CSV table of N, CA, C and O in Angstrom, one decimal:
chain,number,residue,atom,x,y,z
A,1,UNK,N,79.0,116.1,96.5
A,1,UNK,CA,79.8,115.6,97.6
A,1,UNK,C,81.3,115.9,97.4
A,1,UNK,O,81.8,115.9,96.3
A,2,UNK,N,82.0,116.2,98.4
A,2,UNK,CA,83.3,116.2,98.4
A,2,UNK,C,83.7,115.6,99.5
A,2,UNK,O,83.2,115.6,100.6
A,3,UNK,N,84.7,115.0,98.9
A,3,UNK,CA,85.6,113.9,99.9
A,3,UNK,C,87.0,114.3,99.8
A,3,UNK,O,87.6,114.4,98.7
A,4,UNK,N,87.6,114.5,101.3
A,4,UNK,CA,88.8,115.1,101.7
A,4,UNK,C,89.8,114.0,102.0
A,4,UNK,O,89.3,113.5,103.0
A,5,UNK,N,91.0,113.3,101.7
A,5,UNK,CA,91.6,112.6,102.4
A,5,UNK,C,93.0,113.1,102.3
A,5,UNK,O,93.5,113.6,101.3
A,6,UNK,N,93.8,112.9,103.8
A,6,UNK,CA,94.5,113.4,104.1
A,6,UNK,C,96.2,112.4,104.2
A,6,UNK,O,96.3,111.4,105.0
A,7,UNK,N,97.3,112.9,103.4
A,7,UNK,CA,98.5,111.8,103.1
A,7,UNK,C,97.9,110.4,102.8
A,7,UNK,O,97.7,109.4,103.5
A,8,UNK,N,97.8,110.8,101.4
A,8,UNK,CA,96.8,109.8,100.3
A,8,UNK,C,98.0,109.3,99.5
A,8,UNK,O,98.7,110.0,98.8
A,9,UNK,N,98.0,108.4,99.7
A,9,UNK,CA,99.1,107.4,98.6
A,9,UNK,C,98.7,107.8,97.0
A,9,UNK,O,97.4,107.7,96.8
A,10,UNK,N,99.3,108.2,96.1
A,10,UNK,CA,98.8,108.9,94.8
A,10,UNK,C,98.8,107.6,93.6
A,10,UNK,O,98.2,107.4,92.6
A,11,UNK,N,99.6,106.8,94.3
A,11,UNK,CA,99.5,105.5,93.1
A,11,UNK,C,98.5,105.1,92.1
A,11,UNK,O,98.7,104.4,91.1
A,12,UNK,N,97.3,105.6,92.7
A,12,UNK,CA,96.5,105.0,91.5
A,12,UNK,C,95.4,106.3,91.0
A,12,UNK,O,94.3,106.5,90.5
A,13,UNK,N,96.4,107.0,91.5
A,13,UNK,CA,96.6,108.6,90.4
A,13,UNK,C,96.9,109.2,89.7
A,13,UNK,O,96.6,110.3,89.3
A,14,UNK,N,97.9,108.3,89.2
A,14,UNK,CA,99.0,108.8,88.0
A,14,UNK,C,99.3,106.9,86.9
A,14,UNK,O,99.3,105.8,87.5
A,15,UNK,N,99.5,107.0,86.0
A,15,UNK,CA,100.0,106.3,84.9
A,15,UNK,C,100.8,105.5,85.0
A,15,UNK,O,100.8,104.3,84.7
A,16,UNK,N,102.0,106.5,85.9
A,16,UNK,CA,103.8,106.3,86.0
A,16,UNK,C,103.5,105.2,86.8
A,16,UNK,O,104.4,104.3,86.7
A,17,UNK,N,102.1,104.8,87.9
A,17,UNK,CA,102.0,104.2,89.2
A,17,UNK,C,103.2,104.2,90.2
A,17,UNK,O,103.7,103.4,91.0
A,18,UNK,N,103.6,105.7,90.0
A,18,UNK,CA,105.2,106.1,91.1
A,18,UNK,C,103.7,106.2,92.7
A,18,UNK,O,102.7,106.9,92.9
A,19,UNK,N,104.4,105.2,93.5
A,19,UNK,CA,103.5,105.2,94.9
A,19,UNK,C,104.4,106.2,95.8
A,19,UNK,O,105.3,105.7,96.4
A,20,UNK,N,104.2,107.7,96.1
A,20,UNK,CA,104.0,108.8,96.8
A,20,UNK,C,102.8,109.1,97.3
A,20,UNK,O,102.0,108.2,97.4
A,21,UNK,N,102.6,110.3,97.8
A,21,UNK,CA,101.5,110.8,98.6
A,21,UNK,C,101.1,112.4,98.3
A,21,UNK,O,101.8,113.0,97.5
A,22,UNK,N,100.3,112.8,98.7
A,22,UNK,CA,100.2,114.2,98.7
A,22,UNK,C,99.5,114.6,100.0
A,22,UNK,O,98.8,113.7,100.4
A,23,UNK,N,99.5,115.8,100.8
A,23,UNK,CA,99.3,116.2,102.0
A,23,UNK,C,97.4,116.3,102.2
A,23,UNK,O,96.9,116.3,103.3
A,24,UNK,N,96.6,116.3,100.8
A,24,UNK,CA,95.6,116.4,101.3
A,24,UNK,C,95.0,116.4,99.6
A,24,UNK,O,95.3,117.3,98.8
A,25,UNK,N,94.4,115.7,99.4
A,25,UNK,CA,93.8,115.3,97.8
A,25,UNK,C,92.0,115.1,98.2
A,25,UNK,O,91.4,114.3,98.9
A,26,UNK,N,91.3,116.5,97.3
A,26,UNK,CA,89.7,116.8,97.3
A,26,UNK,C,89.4,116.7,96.0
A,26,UNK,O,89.7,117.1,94.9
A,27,UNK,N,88.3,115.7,96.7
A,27,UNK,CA,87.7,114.8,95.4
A,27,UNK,C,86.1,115.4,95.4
A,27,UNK,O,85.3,115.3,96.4
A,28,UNK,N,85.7,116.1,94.2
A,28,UNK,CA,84.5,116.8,94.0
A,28,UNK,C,83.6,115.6,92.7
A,28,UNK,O,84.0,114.9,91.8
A,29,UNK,N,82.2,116.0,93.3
A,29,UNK,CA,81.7,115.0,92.2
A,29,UNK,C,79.9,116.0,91.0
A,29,UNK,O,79.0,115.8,90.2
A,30,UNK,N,80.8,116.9,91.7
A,30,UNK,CA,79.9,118.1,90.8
A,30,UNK,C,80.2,119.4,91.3
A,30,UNK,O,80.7,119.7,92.4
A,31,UNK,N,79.7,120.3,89.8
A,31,UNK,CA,80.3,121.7,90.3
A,31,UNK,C,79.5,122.6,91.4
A,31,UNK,O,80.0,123.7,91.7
A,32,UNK,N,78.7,122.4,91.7
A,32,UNK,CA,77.7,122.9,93.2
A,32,UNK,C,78.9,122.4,94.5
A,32,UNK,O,79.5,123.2,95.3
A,33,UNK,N,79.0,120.9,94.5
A,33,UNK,CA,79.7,120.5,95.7
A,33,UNK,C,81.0,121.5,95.6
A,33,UNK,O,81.3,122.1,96.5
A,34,UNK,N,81.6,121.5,94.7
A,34,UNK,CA,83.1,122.2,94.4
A,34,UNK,C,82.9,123.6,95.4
A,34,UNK,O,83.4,123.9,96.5
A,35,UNK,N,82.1,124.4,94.5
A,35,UNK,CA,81.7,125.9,94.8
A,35,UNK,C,81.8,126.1,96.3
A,35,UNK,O,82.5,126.8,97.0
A,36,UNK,N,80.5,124.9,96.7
A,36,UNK,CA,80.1,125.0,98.1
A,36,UNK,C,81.6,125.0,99.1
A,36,UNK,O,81.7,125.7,100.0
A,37,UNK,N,82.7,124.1,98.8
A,37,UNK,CA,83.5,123.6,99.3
A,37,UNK,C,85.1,124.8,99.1
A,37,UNK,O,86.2,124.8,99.7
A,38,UNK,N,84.7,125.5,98.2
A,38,UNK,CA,85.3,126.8,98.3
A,38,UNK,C,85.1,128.0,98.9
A,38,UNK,O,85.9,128.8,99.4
A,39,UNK,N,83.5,128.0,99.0
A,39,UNK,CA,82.8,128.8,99.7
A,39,UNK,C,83.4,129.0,100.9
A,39,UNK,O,83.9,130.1,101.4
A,40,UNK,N,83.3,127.5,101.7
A,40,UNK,CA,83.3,127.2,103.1
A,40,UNK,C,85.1,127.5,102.9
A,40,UNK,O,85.8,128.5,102.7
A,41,UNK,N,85.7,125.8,103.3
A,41,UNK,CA,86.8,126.3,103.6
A,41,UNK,C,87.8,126.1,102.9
A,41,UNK,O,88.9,125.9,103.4
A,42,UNK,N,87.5,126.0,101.2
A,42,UNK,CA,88.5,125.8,100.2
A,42,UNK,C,89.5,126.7,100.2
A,42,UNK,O,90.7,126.4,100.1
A,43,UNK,N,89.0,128.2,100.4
A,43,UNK,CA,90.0,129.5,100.3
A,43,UNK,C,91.3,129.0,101.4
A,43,UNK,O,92.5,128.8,101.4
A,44,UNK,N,90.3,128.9,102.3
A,44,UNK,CA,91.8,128.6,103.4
A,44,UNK,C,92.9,127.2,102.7
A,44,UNK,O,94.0,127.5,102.3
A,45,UNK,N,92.5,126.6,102.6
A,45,UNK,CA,92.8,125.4,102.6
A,45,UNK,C,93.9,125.7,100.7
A,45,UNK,O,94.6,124.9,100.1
A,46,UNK,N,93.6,126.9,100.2
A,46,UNK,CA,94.4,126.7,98.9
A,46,UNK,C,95.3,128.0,98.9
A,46,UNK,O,95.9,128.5,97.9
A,47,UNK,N,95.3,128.5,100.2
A,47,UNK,CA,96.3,129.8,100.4
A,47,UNK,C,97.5,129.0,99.9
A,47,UNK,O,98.0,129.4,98.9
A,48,UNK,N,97.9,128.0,100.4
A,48,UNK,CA,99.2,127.6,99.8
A,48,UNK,C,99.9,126.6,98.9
A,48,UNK,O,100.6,127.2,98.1
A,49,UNK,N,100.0,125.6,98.8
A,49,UNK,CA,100.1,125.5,97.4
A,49,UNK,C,99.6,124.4,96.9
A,49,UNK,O,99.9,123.3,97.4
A,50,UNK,N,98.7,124.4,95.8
A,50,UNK,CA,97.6,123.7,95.3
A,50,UNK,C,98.1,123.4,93.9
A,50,UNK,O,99.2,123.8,93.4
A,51,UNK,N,97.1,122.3,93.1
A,51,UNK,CA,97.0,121.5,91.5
A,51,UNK,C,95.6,121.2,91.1
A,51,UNK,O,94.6,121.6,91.6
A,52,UNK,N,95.6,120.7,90.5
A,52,UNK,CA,94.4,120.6,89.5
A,52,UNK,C,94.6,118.7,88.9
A,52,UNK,O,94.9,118.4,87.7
A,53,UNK,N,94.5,118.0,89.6
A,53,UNK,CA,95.0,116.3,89.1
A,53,UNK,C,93.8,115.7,88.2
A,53,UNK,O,92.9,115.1,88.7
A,54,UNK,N,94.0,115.9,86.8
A,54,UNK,CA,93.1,115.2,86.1
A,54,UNK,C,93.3,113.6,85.9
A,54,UNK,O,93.5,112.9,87.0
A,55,UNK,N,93.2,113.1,85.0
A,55,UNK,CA,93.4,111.6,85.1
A,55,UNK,C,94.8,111.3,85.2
A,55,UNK,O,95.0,110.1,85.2
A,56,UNK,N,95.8,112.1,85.4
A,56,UNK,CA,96.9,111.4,85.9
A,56,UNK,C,97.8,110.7,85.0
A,56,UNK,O,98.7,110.0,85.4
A,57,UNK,N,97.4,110.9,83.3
A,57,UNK,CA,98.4,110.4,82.8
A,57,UNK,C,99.8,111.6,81.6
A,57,UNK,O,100.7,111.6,80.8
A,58,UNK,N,99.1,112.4,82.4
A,58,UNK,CA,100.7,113.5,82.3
A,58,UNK,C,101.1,114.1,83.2
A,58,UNK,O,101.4,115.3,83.0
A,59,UNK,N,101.3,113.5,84.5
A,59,UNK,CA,101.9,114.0,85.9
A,59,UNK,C,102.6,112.7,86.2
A,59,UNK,O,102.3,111.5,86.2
A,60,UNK,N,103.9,113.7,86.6
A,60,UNK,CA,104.6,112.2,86.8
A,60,UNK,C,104.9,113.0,88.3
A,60,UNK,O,105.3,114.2,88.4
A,61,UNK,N,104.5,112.0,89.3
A,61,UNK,CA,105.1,112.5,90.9
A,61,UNK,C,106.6,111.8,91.1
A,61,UNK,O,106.8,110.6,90.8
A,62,UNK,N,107.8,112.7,91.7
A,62,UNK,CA,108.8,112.6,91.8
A,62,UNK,C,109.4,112.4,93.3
A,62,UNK,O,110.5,112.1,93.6
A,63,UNK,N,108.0,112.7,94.4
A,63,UNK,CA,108.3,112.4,95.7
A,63,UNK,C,106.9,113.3,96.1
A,63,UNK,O,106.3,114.0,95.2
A,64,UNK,N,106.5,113.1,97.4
A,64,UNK,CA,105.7,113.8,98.0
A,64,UNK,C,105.1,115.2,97.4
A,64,UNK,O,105.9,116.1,97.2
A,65,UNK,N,103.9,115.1,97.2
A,65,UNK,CA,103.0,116.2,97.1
A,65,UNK,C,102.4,117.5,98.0
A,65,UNK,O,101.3,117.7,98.3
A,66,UNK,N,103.8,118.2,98.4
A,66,UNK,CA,103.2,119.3,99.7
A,66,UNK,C,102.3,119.9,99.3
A,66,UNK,O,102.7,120.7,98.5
A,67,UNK,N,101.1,119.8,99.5
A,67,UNK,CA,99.9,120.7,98.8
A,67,UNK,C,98.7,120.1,98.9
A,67,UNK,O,98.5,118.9,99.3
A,68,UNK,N,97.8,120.9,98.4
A,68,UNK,CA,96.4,120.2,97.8
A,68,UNK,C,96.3,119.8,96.5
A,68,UNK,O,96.7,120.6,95.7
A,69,UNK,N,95.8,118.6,96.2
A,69,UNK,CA,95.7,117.9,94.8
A,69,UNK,C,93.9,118.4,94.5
A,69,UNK,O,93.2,118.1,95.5
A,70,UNK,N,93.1,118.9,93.7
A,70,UNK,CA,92.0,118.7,93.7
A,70,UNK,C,91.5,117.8,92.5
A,70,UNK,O,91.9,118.0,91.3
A,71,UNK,N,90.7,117.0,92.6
A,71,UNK,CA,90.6,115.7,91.2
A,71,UNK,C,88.8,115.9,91.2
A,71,UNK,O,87.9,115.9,92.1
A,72,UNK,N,88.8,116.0,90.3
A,72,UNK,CA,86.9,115.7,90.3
A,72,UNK,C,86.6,114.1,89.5
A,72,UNK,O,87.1,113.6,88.5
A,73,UNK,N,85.8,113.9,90.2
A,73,UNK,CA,85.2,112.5,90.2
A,73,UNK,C,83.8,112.3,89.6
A,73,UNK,O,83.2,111.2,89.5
A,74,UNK,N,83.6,113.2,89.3
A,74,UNK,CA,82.4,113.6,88.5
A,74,UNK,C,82.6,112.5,87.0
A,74,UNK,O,83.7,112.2,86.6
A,75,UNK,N,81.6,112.3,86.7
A,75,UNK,CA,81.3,111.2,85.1
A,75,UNK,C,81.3,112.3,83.7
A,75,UNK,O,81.4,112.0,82.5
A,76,UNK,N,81.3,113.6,84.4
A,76,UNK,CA,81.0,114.2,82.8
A,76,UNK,C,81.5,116.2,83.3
A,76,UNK,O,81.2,116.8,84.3
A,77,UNK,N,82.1,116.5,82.3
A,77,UNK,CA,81.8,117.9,82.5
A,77,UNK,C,81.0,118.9,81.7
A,77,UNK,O,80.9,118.6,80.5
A,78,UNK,N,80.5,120.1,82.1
A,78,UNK,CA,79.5,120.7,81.1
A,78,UNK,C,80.1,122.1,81.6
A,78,UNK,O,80.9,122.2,82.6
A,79,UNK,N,79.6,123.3,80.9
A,79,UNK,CA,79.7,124.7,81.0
A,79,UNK,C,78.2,125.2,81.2
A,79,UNK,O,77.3,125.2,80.4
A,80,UNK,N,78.2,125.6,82.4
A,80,UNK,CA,77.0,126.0,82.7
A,80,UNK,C,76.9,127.4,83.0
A,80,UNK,O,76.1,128.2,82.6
A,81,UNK,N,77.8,127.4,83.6
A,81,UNK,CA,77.9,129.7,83.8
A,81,UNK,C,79.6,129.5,84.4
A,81,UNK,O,80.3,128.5,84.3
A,82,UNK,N,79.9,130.8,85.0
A,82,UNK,CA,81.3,131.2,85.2
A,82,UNK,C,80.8,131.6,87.2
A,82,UNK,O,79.9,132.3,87.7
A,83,UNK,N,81.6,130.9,87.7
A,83,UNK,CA,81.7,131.3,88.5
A,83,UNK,C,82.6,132.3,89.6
A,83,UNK,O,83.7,131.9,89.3
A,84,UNK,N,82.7,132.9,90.4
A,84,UNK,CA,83.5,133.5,90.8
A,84,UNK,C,83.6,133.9,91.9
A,84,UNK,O,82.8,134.5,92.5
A,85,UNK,N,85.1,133.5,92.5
A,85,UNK,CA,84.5,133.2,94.1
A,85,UNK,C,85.8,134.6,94.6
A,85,UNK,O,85.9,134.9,95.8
């Protein structure tokens, strides 16, 4: 599953709990849904300027997030092969 939400209050995304936003934060809950979601319309959607938001406790947000945030929501990670899109 991936879930898209769009000017997402980031507050209970980061540590600092600095309450900003980001323009569009995709939340993946495995690496199939990810892939799939790059497939389709991730490429478009990361032509310009994108992050990688893990648990949020070494990003400190300073004001709005123009971009895509991508956070996986997933319970575990593994290495299964390399993908390449």
């Amino acid at each position: 599953m991936v879930r898209k939400t769009e000017n997402i209050s980031l507050k209970g995304y980061n540590s600092f709990g600095v309450d900003t936003s980001a323009d569009l934060l995709v939340e993946w809950d495995s690496v199939e849904s990810l892939v799939e979601w790059l497939h389709s319309e991730g490429k478009e959607s990361l032509k310009g300027r994108w992050n990688i938001l893990g648990g949020g406790c070494n990003t400190l947000f300073t004001g709005p997030y123009r971009g895509v945030l991508i956070h996986s929501i997933s319970k575990g990670i593994s290495v299964n092969r390399v993908v390449t899109i």
